[in-house]
XYZ file of C-alpha atoms in Angstrom:
695
model
C 15.996 29.673 77.044
C 13.235 31.490 75.514
C 13.085 28.468 72.676
C 12.657 25.843 75.790
C 9.774 28.302 77.373
C 8.137 28.559 74.059
C 8.094 24.762 73.657
C 6.928 24.165 77.164
C 4.012 26.262 76.779
C 2.972 24.708 73.393
C 2.996 21.628 75.466
C 0.775 22.897 77.719
C -1.819 24.097 75.230
C -2.158 20.890 73.300
C -4.159 19.187 75.951
C -6.488 22.206 76.187
C -6.441 22.325 72.544
C -8.258 18.483 72.257
C -10.364 19.365 75.321
C -11.831 22.326 73.484
C -12.387 20.677 70.154
C -14.532 17.926 71.716
C -16.492 20.197 73.511
C -17.081 21.801 70.028
C -17.809 18.264 68.691
C -20.099 17.303 70.977
C -21.803 20.330 70.912
C -22.414 19.733 67.011
C -23.304 16.027 67.386
C -25.964 16.804 70.391
C -28.845 17.936 68.039
C -28.113 14.340 65.886
C -27.790 12.062 68.624
C -31.034 13.257 70.751
C -32.942 12.031 67.554
C -30.895 8.725 67.301
C -33.886 6.489 68.901
C -36.263 8.408 67.077
C -34.309 6.520 63.747
C -34.726 3.056 64.863
C -37.172 1.159 63.193
C -37.734 -2.358 64.216
C -40.058 -3.436 61.421
C -39.827 -6.754 60.236
C -38.769 -5.438 56.604
C -35.695 -3.812 58.283
C -34.355 -7.208 59.043
C -35.874 -9.119 55.844
C -33.390 -10.033 53.214
C -33.436 -7.152 50.391
C -34.062 -9.704 47.559
C -36.367 -11.881 49.153
C -39.727 -12.883 48.169
C -41.029 -11.571 51.648
C -39.363 -8.459 51.463
C -41.036 -8.004 48.080
C -44.508 -8.666 49.425
C -43.779 -6.486 52.039
C -43.138 -3.676 49.745
C -45.920 -4.182 47.231
C -48.303 -4.529 50.638
C -46.948 -1.281 51.314
C -47.834 0.422 47.855
C -51.496 -0.768 48.003
C -54.132 1.513 49.651
C -53.805 1.385 53.287
C -50.561 0.244 53.043
C -49.079 -3.092 54.423
C -51.794 -5.441 56.298
C -51.413 -5.699 60.066
C -52.548 -9.362 60.518
C -53.869 -10.742 64.215
C -55.555 -13.799 65.487
C -57.808 -13.445 68.539
C -57.601 -16.640 70.289
C -60.766 -17.367 72.564
C -60.168 -20.276 74.894
C -61.763 -22.340 78.220
C -60.320 -25.189 79.252
C -63.467 -27.251 79.935
C -64.752 -26.272 76.459
C -66.453 -22.804 75.249
C -69.910 -22.455 76.137
C -72.850 -20.717 73.860
C -72.386 -17.579 75.901
C -68.579 -17.546 75.215
C -69.276 -17.621 71.487
C -71.610 -15.023 71.711
C -69.233 -12.982 73.596
C -66.374 -13.679 71.682
C -68.639 -12.723 68.528
C -69.498 -9.250 70.405
C -65.904 -8.137 71.101
C -65.048 -8.948 67.327
C -67.916 -7.039 66.084
C -67.070 -4.098 68.677
C -63.412 -4.197 66.899
C -65.178 -4.393 63.351
C -66.798 -1.260 64.336
C -64.038 0.971 65.188
C -61.411 -0.404 63.067
C -61.646 -0.589 59.167
C -60.800 -4.640 58.412
C -59.490 -6.380 55.168
C -62.550 -8.519 55.402
C -65.636 -9.737 57.915
C -63.800 -11.697 60.563
C -64.737 -15.254 60.445
C -64.773 -17.685 63.484
C -62.566 -20.878 63.148
C -63.553 -23.480 66.053
C -61.213 -26.069 67.266
C -61.909 -29.511 66.713
C -61.986 -29.992 70.503
C -64.291 -27.426 71.246
C -61.903 -25.711 73.665
C -60.750 -22.823 71.221
C -61.882 -20.341 68.900
C -60.075 -18.024 66.748
C -60.666 -15.127 64.311
C -58.053 -14.233 62.072
C -58.389 -9.944 61.815
C -56.275 -7.715 59.674
C -56.381 -4.101 58.923
C -54.737 -1.949 56.621
C -55.160 1.187 58.732
C -51.666 1.157 60.423
C -49.675 0.723 56.748
C -45.783 0.871 57.605
C -46.596 3.066 60.668
C -45.175 1.297 63.579
C -46.951 3.777 66.498
C -49.970 3.242 64.270
C -49.884 -0.589 64.370
C -49.013 -0.556 68.292
C -52.180 1.431 69.001
C -54.288 -0.762 67.011
C -52.749 -4.044 68.727
C -53.011 -2.290 72.137
C -56.844 -0.901 71.017
C -57.823 -4.715 69.981
C -56.055 -5.809 73.160
C -58.423 -3.813 75.303
C -61.586 -4.711 73.208
C -60.867 -8.317 73.682
C -61.269 -8.894 77.455
C -61.016 -11.872 79.174
C -64.211 -12.717 81.270
C -65.214 -15.296 83.685
C -62.588 -18.049 82.893
C -62.934 -17.266 79.577
C -59.318 -16.185 78.214
C -58.678 -13.835 75.159
C -55.039 -13.600 74.024
C -54.222 -11.694 71.117
C -51.577 -13.406 68.407
C -50.596 -13.262 64.672
C -47.813 -11.499 63.087
C -48.398 -7.932 63.905
C -48.775 -8.765 67.638
C -45.763 -10.361 67.456
C -44.303 -7.200 66.120
C -45.689 -4.929 68.378
C -44.265 -7.160 71.401
C -40.687 -7.202 69.521
C -40.704 -3.666 69.176
C -41.746 -2.629 72.670
C -38.951 -4.798 73.837
C -36.232 -2.974 71.214
C -37.839 0.332 72.445
C -36.919 -0.468 75.991
C -33.491 -1.701 75.353
C -32.022 1.732 75.027
C -31.662 3.212 78.605
C -30.909 0.174 80.466
C -28.438 -1.604 78.085
C -26.308 1.839 78.301
C -26.723 1.882 82.165
C -26.164 -1.701 82.937
C -23.098 -1.230 80.332
C -21.894 1.485 82.011
C -21.978 0.203 85.485
C -20.260 -3.096 84.726
C -17.453 -1.126 83.073
C -17.374 1.247 86.055
C -16.994 -1.969 88.491
C -14.370 -3.592 86.584
C -12.066 -0.026 86.365
C -12.247 0.361 89.861
C -11.061 -3.512 90.296
C -8.579 -3.220 87.661
C -7.105 0.323 88.666
C -7.623 0.239 92.344
C -7.792 4.033 92.533
C -10.944 6.075 93.420
C -10.177 8.779 90.416
C -8.553 7.007 87.701
C -11.760 5.091 86.529
C -13.872 7.730 86.193
C -11.621 9.331 83.062
C -11.816 6.233 80.666
C -15.722 5.701 81.576
C -16.292 9.736 81.020
C -14.267 9.204 77.830
C -16.414 6.263 76.396
C -19.662 8.059 77.339
C -18.664 11.001 75.242
C -17.406 8.549 71.881
C -21.075 6.759 72.521
C -23.021 10.046 72.477
C -20.884 11.084 69.088
C -21.523 7.589 67.900
C -25.393 8.105 67.895
C -24.878 11.554 66.052
C -22.613 10.170 63.499
C -25.032 7.029 63.048
C -28.161 9.154 63.131
C -26.432 11.377 60.080
C -25.598 8.061 58.063
C -29.402 7.089 58.463
C -30.733 10.300 57.407
C -27.873 10.579 54.683
C -27.499 7.470 53.116
C -30.400 5.546 54.492
C -28.436 3.056 56.714
C -30.627 0.859 58.214
C -30.686 1.525 62.209
C -32.527 -0.972 64.184
C -32.671 -1.863 68.032
C -30.050 -4.711 67.668
C -27.462 -2.898 65.779
C -28.155 0.420 67.701
C -27.679 -1.700 71.054
C -24.161 -3.589 69.543
C -22.651 -0.092 68.823
C -23.317 0.731 72.330
C -21.812 -2.559 73.516
C -18.798 -1.699 71.126
C -17.984 1.683 71.990
C -17.944 0.891 75.904
C -16.026 -2.452 75.609
C -13.708 -1.794 72.562
C -12.682 1.711 73.821
C -12.157 0.512 77.170
C -9.852 -2.069 76.077
C -8.153 0.716 73.950
C -8.094 2.760 77.281
C -6.488 0.085 79.176
C -3.722 -0.606 76.620
C -2.979 3.247 76.590
C -3.043 4.093 80.397
C -0.774 0.632 81.031
C 2.098 1.820 78.745
C 1.431 5.492 79.961
C 2.086 4.369 83.862
C 5.355 2.405 82.330
C 6.689 5.544 81.000
C 5.906 7.778 83.660
C 8.312 5.607 85.780
C 11.316 6.901 83.132
C 10.211 10.056 81.980
C 9.386 13.189 84.190
C 6.665 15.128 82.251
C 3.226 13.521 81.947
C 3.237 15.129 78.703
C 6.321 13.631 77.251
C 5.259 10.348 78.793
C 2.111 10.249 76.760
C 3.776 10.823 73.623
C 6.271 8.279 74.544
C 3.238 5.853 75.054
C 1.053 6.592 72.155
C 4.394 6.019 70.040
C 4.749 2.594 71.941
C 1.318 1.137 71.799
C -0.581 3.682 69.278
C 0.259 0.998 65.922
C -1.486 -1.912 68.047
C -4.303 -0.058 68.838
C -4.717 1.451 65.162
C -4.624 -2.046 64.161
C -6.835 -3.119 66.374
C -9.315 -0.874 65.708
C -8.960 -1.193 61.992
C -9.227 -5.066 62.001
C -12.656 -4.416 64.142
C -14.045 -1.916 61.530
C -12.214 -3.693 58.090
C -14.593 -7.283 59.915
C -17.769 -5.105 60.338
C -17.658 -3.227 56.875
C -17.510 -6.526 55.519
C -21.227 -6.988 56.453
C -22.253 -4.522 53.986
C -22.119 -7.396 51.435
C -24.762 -8.910 53.432
C -28.154 -9.202 51.705
C -29.885 -9.500 55.228
C -31.085 -5.846 55.839
C -30.174 -6.013 59.559
C -26.742 -7.417 59.209
C -25.921 -5.056 56.217
C -27.002 -2.101 58.705
C -25.235 -3.373 61.636
C -21.749 -3.210 59.478
C -21.573 0.848 59.555
C -23.098 1.117 63.039
C -20.263 -1.017 64.519
C -17.796 0.588 62.668
C -19.201 4.039 63.688
C -18.865 2.825 67.446
C -15.501 1.381 66.902
C -14.168 4.693 65.370
C -15.582 6.910 67.615
C -14.277 5.091 70.605
C -10.709 5.174 68.828
C -10.782 8.783 68.103
C -11.865 9.694 72.141
C -9.222 7.243 73.563
C -6.660 8.459 71.149
C -6.932 12.449 71.747
C -9.174 12.898 74.776
C -8.297 10.600 76.974
C -4.514 11.878 76.730
C -5.712 14.914 77.266
C -7.454 14.548 80.260
C -4.622 11.973 81.817
C -1.887 15.207 80.867
C -3.953 17.389 82.473
C -4.906 15.582 85.713
C -1.037 14.742 86.086
C 0.294 11.794 87.915
C -2.005 12.537 90.696
C -4.684 10.644 88.954
C -3.254 7.298 89.757
C -3.633 7.870 93.682
C -2.987 5.984 95.788
C -0.599 3.907 93.499
C 1.097 6.985 91.800
C 4.198 5.906 89.655
C 7.045 7.934 90.759
C 9.343 9.153 88.225
C 12.549 6.840 88.235
C 10.809 4.000 90.539
C 10.463 0.486 89.807
C 7.381 -1.388 89.509
C 7.205 -4.069 92.494
C 9.087 -7.510 91.114
C 6.966 -10.512 91.675
C 6.084 -13.480 90.188
C 2.477 -13.009 88.314
C 0.116 -15.471 87.082
C 1.281 -14.978 83.093
C 4.859 -15.359 84.433
C 4.046 -18.413 85.691
C 1.638 -19.698 82.867
C 4.630 -18.303 80.132
C 7.111 -20.332 82.403
C 4.870 -23.805 81.361
C 4.259 -22.638 77.756
C 7.729 -22.040 77.318
C 9.171 -25.317 78.959
C 6.611 -27.508 76.628
C 5.252 -25.340 73.887
C 4.059 -28.331 71.655
C 2.572 -30.447 74.590
C 0.664 -27.352 75.461
C -0.546 -26.835 71.549
C -1.709 -30.321 71.352
C -3.450 -30.169 74.665
C -5.464 -26.899 73.688
C -5.918 -28.033 70.214
C -7.797 -31.284 71.503
C -9.761 -29.119 74.139
C -10.821 -26.640 71.498
C -11.914 -29.135 69.180
C -13.828 -31.367 71.478
C -15.672 -28.050 72.575
C -16.561 -27.391 68.725
C -18.117 -30.825 68.571
C -21.042 -28.859 70.767
C -22.124 -27.420 67.757
C -24.007 -30.600 66.521
C -26.297 -29.882 69.518
C -27.676 -26.703 68.359
C -31.135 -26.669 68.284
C -32.812 -25.530 65.070
C -33.728 -22.140 63.809
C -35.932 -20.110 66.394
C -39.317 -19.490 65.276
C -40.805 -16.364 65.701
C -42.797 -16.941 69.068
C -39.835 -18.647 70.708
C -37.971 -15.425 70.279
C -38.840 -13.710 73.768
C -37.371 -14.854 77.201
C -40.737 -14.353 78.522
C -44.078 -15.243 77.375
C -45.935 -11.982 76.099
C -49.733 -12.086 75.234
C -48.949 -12.836 71.400
C -46.956 -15.825 71.756
C -49.367 -17.175 74.592
C -51.868 -16.918 71.625
C -49.662 -18.731 69.686
C -49.020 -21.409 71.946
C -52.983 -22.064 72.463
C -53.498 -22.351 68.670
C -50.428 -24.988 68.343
C -52.294 -27.056 70.650
C -55.794 -26.732 69.882
C -54.935 -26.575 65.905
C -51.833 -29.026 65.506
C -52.701 -29.878 61.930
C -54.039 -26.325 60.576
C -52.542 -23.237 59.995
C -52.952 -20.360 62.271
C -51.647 -17.473 60.373
C -51.804 -16.864 56.559
C -49.326 -16.835 53.945
C -49.561 -13.801 52.003
C -49.072 -14.451 47.880
C -48.847 -11.024 45.882
C -49.785 -11.876 41.747
C -50.469 -9.583 39.215
C -54.090 -8.848 38.926
C -54.173 -9.988 35.074
C -53.210 -13.966 36.472
C -55.125 -13.544 39.726
C -58.010 -16.274 39.074
C -55.120 -18.779 37.350
C -52.965 -18.244 40.491
C -55.738 -19.015 42.962
C -56.422 -22.375 41.265
C -52.767 -22.956 41.298
C -52.831 -22.217 44.870
C -55.659 -24.375 46.092
C -54.020 -27.327 43.878
C -50.754 -27.172 45.526
C -50.273 -29.776 48.031
C -50.054 -28.710 51.761
C -52.929 -25.865 50.892
C -55.924 -25.447 53.684
C -57.570 -22.691 52.071
C -57.207 -19.720 50.072
C -59.139 -16.365 49.149
C -58.488 -13.228 47.185
C -57.855 -10.033 49.049
C -57.168 -6.718 47.891
C -56.555 -5.606 44.277
C -54.977 -2.408 43.423
C -51.835 -0.793 41.496
C -51.835 -4.276 39.061
C -51.478 -6.453 42.011
C -53.966 -8.985 44.104
C -53.530 -10.135 47.452
C -54.086 -13.580 47.843
C -54.568 -15.024 51.613
C -53.451 -18.762 51.918
C -54.132 -21.028 54.949
C -51.436 -23.980 55.090
C -52.736 -27.128 56.437
C -49.737 -27.321 58.882
C -48.806 -25.909 61.804
C -46.813 -22.494 61.565
C -43.284 -22.681 60.772
C -43.265 -26.919 60.974
C -41.827 -28.474 58.176
C -44.947 -29.103 56.533
C -45.520 -25.480 56.344
C -42.000 -24.594 55.096
C -42.720 -27.447 52.386
C -46.098 -25.904 51.330
C -44.355 -22.295 50.979
C -41.414 -23.748 49.102
C -44.281 -25.481 46.458
C -46.016 -22.604 46.106
C -42.846 -20.578 45.365
C -42.223 -23.532 42.717
C -45.287 -23.232 41.290
C -46.341 -19.913 40.677
C -44.698 -17.741 38.147
C -44.396 -14.231 38.200
C -45.797 -14.147 41.944
C -44.117 -13.444 45.238
C -44.834 -15.691 48.310
C -44.527 -13.938 51.876
C -45.942 -13.621 55.312
C -44.703 -14.370 58.635
C -43.317 -17.596 58.161
C -41.878 -17.187 54.843
C -40.315 -14.268 56.240
C -38.543 -16.574 58.957
C -37.964 -18.988 56.168
C -36.219 -16.577 53.987
C -33.955 -15.219 57.376
C -32.597 -18.564 57.681
C -31.620 -18.973 54.196
C -30.339 -15.436 53.377
C -27.736 -15.782 56.503
C -26.620 -19.114 55.311
C -25.677 -17.328 52.086
C -24.077 -14.322 53.513
C -21.920 -16.464 55.889
C -20.361 -18.151 52.320
C -19.956 -14.678 51.214
C -18.630 -12.886 54.091
C -16.849 -15.120 56.274
C -13.986 -15.025 53.569
C -14.321 -11.233 53.241
C -13.678 -10.765 56.991
C -10.617 -13.393 56.783
C -9.189 -11.942 54.010
C -9.510 -8.008 55.071
C -7.859 -9.196 58.940
C -5.191 -10.737 56.974
C -4.106 -8.105 55.186
C -4.093 -5.728 58.164
C -2.172 -7.835 60.504
C 0.363 -8.865 57.522
C 1.068 -5.140 57.440
C 1.373 -4.666 61.272
C 3.692 -7.598 61.914
C 5.352 -7.645 58.639
C 5.000 -11.238 58.465
C 2.792 -13.919 56.615
C 3.094 -16.606 59.729
C 2.131 -14.691 62.591
C -1.209 -13.353 61.296
C -2.322 -16.959 59.829
C -1.519 -18.103 63.183
C -3.710 -15.506 64.963
C -6.458 -16.360 62.308
C -6.426 -20.274 63.212
C -6.455 -19.160 66.648
C -9.641 -16.870 66.630
C -11.571 -19.414 63.944
C -11.008 -22.211 66.500
C -12.327 -19.996 69.555
C -15.357 -19.270 67.335
C -15.997 -23.012 66.923
C -15.464 -23.831 70.248
C -17.705 -21.124 71.527
C -20.836 -22.311 69.297
C -19.764 -25.819 70.785
C -20.268 -24.599 74.152
C -23.840 -22.837 73.286
C -24.840 -26.101 71.924
C -24.246 -27.455 75.120
C -26.076 -25.105 77.334
C -28.745 -23.402 75.094
C -31.518 -26.047 75.131
C -30.666 -27.946 78.282
C -29.585 -25.094 80.697
C -31.641 -22.131 79.085
C -34.539 -23.899 77.732
C -34.171 -21.968 74.166
C -35.894 -24.114 71.779
C -34.097 -22.454 68.650
C -31.203 -20.638 67.516
C -31.183 -17.568 65.667
C -30.188 -17.546 62.416
C -27.840 -14.825 62.303
C -26.095 -16.053 65.177
C -23.326 -18.035 63.319
C -22.341 -15.071 60.938
C -22.364 -12.072 63.725
C -20.476 -14.087 66.051
C -17.947 -14.613 63.784
C -17.419 -11.061 62.744
C -16.994 -9.762 66.113
C -15.002 -12.719 67.561
C -12.373 -12.902 64.490
C -12.284 -8.875 64.407
C -12.319 -8.458 68.691
C -10.556 -11.457 68.966
C -7.730 -10.859 67.039
C -7.158 -7.379 69.096
C -5.362 -9.385 71.969
C -3.164 -11.156 69.478
C -2.290 -7.909 68.062
C -1.568 -6.515 71.630
C 0.889 -9.865 72.472
C 2.320 -9.815 68.944
C 3.167 -6.184 68.560
C 4.897 -6.188 71.774
C 6.913 -9.541 70.966
C 8.072 -7.524 68.089
C 9.323 -4.921 69.786
C 11.047 -7.179 71.844
C 12.696 -9.114 69.173
C 13.536 -5.684 67.616
C 15.417 -4.796 70.627
C 17.565 -8.019 70.115
C 15.874 -10.436 72.443
C 15.703 -14.493 71.293
C 12.130 -15.394 70.020
C 11.323 -17.401 72.946
C 12.195 -14.531 75.426
C 10.692 -12.190 73.235
C 7.388 -14.429 73.835
C 7.560 -14.934 77.419
C 8.663 -11.022 77.768
C 5.391 -10.004 75.671
C 3.214 -12.177 77.582
C 4.433 -10.958 80.926
C 4.375 -7.387 80.148
C 0.756 -7.556 78.659
C -0.740 -10.428 80.146
C -2.305 -8.348 82.684
C -3.561 -5.766 80.526
C -5.005 -8.260 77.783
C -6.666 -10.515 81.042
C -8.043 -6.966 82.021
C -9.497 -5.955 78.661
C -10.917 -9.524 77.859
C -12.759 -9.343 80.862
C -14.120 -6.109 80.128
C -15.074 -6.852 76.450
C -16.674 -9.974 77.771
C -18.852 -8.563 80.488
C -20.063 -5.751 78.225
C -21.335 -8.437 75.802
C -22.728 -10.405 78.637
C -24.924 -7.390 79.399
C -27.076 -8.386 76.612
C -27.580 -12.368 78.269
C -30.022 -9.921 80.362
C -31.901 -8.472 77.689
C -35.608 -10.046 76.791
C -34.798 -11.392 73.493
C -33.292 -14.676 72.695
C -31.546 -13.474 69.419
C -29.476 -10.929 72.182
C -29.029 -13.297 74.723
C -27.332 -16.010 72.906
C -25.297 -13.542 70.665
C -24.068 -12.264 74.273
C -23.466 -15.537 75.379
C -21.156 -16.723 72.529
C -18.958 -13.516 72.217
C -18.536 -13.220 75.792
C -17.441 -17.121 76.238
C -15.572 -16.432 72.961
C -13.649 -13.736 74.287
C -12.710 -15.096 77.822
C -11.829 -18.718 75.798
C -9.379 -16.231 73.671
C -7.977 -13.910 76.434
C -7.342 -17.173 78.899
C -6.521 -20.062 77.013
C -5.699 -18.895 73.192
C -3.523 -15.699 73.904
C -1.779 -16.950 77.270
C -1.121 -20.375 75.970
C -1.518 -21.183 72.806
C -0.328 -18.376 71.178
C 2.610 -17.936 73.492
C 3.666 -21.542 72.743
C 3.624 -21.761 69.283
C 5.593 -18.429 69.186
C 7.878 -20.274 71.022
C 7.607 -23.527 69.125
C 8.254 -21.723 65.929
C 11.242 -19.065 66.839
C 12.223 -17.032 64.394
C 9.923 -18.792 61.442
C 7.071 -16.854 63.575
C 8.452 -13.823 61.804
C 8.669 -15.193 58.070
C 9.381 -13.788 55.592
C 10.235 -10.777 57.479
C 13.779 -9.641 58.458
C 13.325 -11.107 61.738
C 12.997 -14.599 60.502
C 16.319 -14.400 59.974
C 19.211 -14.926 62.587
C 20.330 -11.614 63.830
C 24.636 -10.552 63.897
C 26.080 -11.323 67.494
C 25.679 -8.075 69.384
C 26.185 -6.951 72.587
C 23.556 -6.489 75.528
C 20.739 -3.900 74.680
C 20.794 -1.059 76.955
C 18.669 -0.839 79.242
C 15.853 2.082 79.504
C 16.931 4.325 81.957
C 14.583 7.445 83.152
C 14.857 10.408 81.180
C 14.742 13.593 82.977
C 13.453 16.655 81.018
C 14.343 20.093 82.810
C 11.503 21.745 83.677
C 10.546 25.316 82.365
């Protein structure tokens, strides 16, 4: 009796111990989490490939006196044509700016051929790499360049574009977090139909997000991990999306165990034993897939890997420890009004997933063929994806900098409006300048600063920014200039595109291999993991195909973010396999209990279909939050992943994976022991409620 009392006391103490531990962890993480936003850097160099020419230019400029130059273009425009007074106003305003700030050279007016527009390229080294100083300079120039009496003035150039993008990223944190939490809360209320239960996983996800910010800041300070607005936002999405998925699975299994086990503590232990391996494997696939991004040359992608992994692992730790502790302490009453009474049976009703399973079970090959044709047809939409996204097209709303670039594109259709920067050793400056002037596509070039062994040369192309002509000029300069680096805004966009293509060739096989190894270890099979991977790759192709059908015709996007293909692949493969794990792990449990392969597949779908659907809706909704953000790259990423998750949840997992499992029978577990016919046995005993005596 005394031993039973001691055991009971220990059981009662365990949840309190975990709760106390988490209070301590959050107290320790607090000072770091509060500094997370300060660690976010959204300079161009934080997104550029580490080895690219344009990155070398930016780093060399940073070492020169005054640091990297902030390049702006003041655009004066009047529809009916500029007047003499307009030109005097423009000259006076530019002179005022020159007196207030240290410019690299005296601004020179460049009139448009049609007489409607006048541009003044302006550059200053005052800000260097200091984002706040750069933003202050841009704001100061915009205040000095005032529109007057029908004369419009816009400030563009790479510096202004960077400032506008930085302000957008700075504004993401709060709205993104609140919107994500609100969407998750609404879905949990609908799923649980309880006034209290939804608060528990939501609160735990919030705690996990706070911890993730603290750990991410520690990685930034300790290891120099790049933290951008994009990676920080995706980390929050992953914490709430993946964390809520794990919570849904755990709570569903806990509710199931409460009907046959009296004590909440024992029911939770049984639930974690049942679904714990699937949750661990699920988080492992996401973490492994994201860590493959460390092989990326692109700084933003490489930094997103560790931050995404931190988010997933913090969510996992919270959902496996803090969530169970809170649920045990709250007892059965947390499920009110749908309390799972001990010894009760759930209402038997023919669910949607039972009907879907029945149709898949009757004609598995027909369902497989139909699904494959549908996904293949959707994937053809990728042929309609727009080209690479230009810098001025990267906003969903038109800021001042983009308006300036649009005016320049119309007024100077055959001339570059932003410089290409060449950094060359100073002992070769004269020869390099001559080579530049002799390069096809160059309109003009002039030497700038010379210091620390390098000379800066500003080149204006004869073609519009980011056009095919300017791209050809940049490539020609890089081919002709030995020992020099070619950078600038357009060169950066070109390097982003080229490096994303290189990263995709390296990282895609790494992700597939890492996920495959985890699936093989969990499922003890080769066929089932390969089937799941083929399914998620098909979903990825179909999702990009749908994007190709709507991005330009429906959303009006002028281009596709160069990183969309790689990032969407990593997330859809890693996250999509989650649902396959939930389904196949339950199928394996049923098979081990003696069920025939077809029955095991249909039982797994019937018992996990609702949880998978709920998890898929939550995850899709959290990524869909990104479609409300003001940056095209985030909208595109959120749309593709949300569509992919929905396809995976309601088509691939429910119909195609179940149909394939029924069609393959025991072969789905080859070469494991389950692939061999079982010896004849009596029927497996049904689970009976287990009463544990109260102490």
